[in-house]
Coordinates of N, CA, C and O in Angstrom, one line a residue:
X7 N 30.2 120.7 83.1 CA 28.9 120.3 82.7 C 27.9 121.3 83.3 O 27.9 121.8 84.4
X8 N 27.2 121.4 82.4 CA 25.8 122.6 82.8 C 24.4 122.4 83.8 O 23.6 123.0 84.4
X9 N 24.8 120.7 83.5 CA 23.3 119.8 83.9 C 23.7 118.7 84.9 O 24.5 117.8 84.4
X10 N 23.5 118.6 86.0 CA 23.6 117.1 86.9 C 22.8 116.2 85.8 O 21.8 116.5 85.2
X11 N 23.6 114.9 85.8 CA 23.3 113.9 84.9 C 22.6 113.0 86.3 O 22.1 111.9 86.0
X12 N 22.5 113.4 87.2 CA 21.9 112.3 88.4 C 20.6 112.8 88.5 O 19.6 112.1 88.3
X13 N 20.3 114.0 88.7 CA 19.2 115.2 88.6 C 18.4 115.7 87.8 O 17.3 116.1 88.2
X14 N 18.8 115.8 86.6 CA 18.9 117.0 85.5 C 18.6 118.2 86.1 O 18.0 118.9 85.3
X15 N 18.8 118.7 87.3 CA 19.2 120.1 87.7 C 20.5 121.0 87.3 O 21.6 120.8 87.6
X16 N 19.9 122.2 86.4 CA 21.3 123.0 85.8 C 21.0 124.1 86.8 O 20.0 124.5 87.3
X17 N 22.6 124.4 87.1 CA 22.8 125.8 87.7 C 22.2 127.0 87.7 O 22.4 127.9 88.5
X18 N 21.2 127.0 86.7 CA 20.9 128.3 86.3 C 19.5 128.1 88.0 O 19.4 128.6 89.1
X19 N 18.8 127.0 87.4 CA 18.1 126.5 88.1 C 18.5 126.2 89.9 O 17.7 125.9 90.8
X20 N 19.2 126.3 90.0 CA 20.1 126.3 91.4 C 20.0 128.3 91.5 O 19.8 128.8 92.6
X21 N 20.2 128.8 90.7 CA 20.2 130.1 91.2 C 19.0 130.7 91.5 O 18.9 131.7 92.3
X22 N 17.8 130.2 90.9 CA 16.5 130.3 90.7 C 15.2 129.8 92.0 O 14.1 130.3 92.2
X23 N 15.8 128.9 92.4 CA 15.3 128.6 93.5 C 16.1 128.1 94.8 O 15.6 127.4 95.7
X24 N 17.2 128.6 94.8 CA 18.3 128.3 95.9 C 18.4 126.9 96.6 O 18.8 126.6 97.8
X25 N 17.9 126.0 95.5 CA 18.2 124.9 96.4 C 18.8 123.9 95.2 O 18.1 123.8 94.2
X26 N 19.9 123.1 95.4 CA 20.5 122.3 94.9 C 19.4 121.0 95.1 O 18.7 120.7 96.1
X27 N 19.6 120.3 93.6 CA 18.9 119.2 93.5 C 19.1 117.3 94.2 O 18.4 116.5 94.7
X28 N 20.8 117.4 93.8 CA 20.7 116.4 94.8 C 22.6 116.7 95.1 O 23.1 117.6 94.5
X29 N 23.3 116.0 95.9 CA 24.4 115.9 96.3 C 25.9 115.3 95.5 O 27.0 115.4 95.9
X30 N 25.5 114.7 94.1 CA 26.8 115.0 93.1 C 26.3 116.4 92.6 O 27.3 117.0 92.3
X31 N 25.3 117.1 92.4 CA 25.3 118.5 91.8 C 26.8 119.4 92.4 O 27.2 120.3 91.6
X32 N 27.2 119.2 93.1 CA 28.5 120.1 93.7 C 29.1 119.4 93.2 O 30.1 120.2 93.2
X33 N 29.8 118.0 92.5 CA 30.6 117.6 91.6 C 30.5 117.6 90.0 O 31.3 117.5 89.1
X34 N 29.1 117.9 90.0 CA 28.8 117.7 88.3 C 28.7 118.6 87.6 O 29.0 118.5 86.4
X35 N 28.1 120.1 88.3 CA 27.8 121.4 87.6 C 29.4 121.9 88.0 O 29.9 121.6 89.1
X36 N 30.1 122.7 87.0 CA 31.2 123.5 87.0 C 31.4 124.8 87.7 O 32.3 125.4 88.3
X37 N 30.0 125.2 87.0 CA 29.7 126.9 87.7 C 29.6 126.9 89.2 O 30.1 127.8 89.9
X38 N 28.9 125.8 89.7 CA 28.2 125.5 91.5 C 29.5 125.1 91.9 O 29.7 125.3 93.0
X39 N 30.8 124.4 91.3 CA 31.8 123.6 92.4 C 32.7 125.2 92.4 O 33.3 125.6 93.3
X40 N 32.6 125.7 91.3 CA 33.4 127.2 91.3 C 33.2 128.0 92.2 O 34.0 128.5 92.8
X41 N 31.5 128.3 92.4 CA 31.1 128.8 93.4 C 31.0 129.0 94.4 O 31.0 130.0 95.0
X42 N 31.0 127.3 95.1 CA 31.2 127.1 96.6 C 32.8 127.0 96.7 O 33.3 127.0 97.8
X43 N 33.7 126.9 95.6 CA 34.9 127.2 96.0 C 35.4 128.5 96.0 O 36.6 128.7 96.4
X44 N 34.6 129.7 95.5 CA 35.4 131.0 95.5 C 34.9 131.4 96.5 O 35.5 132.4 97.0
X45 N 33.6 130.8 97.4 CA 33.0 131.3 98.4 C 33.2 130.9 99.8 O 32.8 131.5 100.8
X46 N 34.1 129.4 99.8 CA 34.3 128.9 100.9 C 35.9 128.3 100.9 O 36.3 127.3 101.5
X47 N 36.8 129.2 100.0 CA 38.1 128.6 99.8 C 38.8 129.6 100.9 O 38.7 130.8 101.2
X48 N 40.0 128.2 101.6 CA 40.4 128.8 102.7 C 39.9 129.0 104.2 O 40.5 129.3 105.2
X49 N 38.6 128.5 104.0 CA 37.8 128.2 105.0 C 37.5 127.0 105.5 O 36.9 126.2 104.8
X50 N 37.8 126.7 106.9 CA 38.1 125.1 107.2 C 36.6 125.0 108.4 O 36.4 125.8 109.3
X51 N 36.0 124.2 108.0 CA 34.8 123.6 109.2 C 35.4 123.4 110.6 O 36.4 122.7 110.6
X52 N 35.0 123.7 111.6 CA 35.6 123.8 113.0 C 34.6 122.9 113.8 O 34.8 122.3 114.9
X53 N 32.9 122.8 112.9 CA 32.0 122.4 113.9 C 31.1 122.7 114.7 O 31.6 123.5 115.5
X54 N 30.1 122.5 114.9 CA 29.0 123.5 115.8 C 29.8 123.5 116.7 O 30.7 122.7 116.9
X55 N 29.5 125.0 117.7 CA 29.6 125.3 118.8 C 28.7 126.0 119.2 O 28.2 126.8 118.4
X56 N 28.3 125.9 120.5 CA 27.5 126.7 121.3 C 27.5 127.8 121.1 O 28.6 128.4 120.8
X57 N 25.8 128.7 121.1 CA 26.6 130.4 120.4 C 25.6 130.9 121.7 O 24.8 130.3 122.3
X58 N 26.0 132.0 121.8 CA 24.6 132.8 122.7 C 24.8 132.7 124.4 O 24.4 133.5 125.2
X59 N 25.5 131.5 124.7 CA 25.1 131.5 126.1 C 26.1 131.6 127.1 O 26.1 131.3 128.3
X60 N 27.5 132.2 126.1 CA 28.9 132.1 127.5 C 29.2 131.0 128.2 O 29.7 131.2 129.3
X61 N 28.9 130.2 127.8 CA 29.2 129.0 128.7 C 28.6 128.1 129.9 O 28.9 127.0 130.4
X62 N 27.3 129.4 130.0 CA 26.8 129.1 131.3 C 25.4 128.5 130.6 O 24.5 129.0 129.9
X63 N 25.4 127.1 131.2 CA 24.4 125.8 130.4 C 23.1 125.8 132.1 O 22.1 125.0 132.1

């Protein structure tokens, strides 16, 4: 599907202003679940971690 049926936000429109309309859009548009899968496939969430400070709080 080209168009979120929850939204009517199409992809094209996601490329155009970089922001996804609402949260089935990554189930409903084809091109966006393709996308965030060629771009984050293989890659597993680990979780914030502390950045910058070596450990010393």
């Amino acid at each position: 599907m080209n168009k979120c049926p929850y939204c009517n936000t199409t992809y094209r429109e996601i490329l155009q202003t970089g922001f996804v309309g609402c949260e089935k859009c990554y189930e409903e548009i084809e091109e966006l679940k393709t996308a965030v899968k060629n771009l984050y496939d293989g890659k597993k969430y680990k979780g914030k971690t502390l950045g910058g400070d070596n450990g010393n709080i």
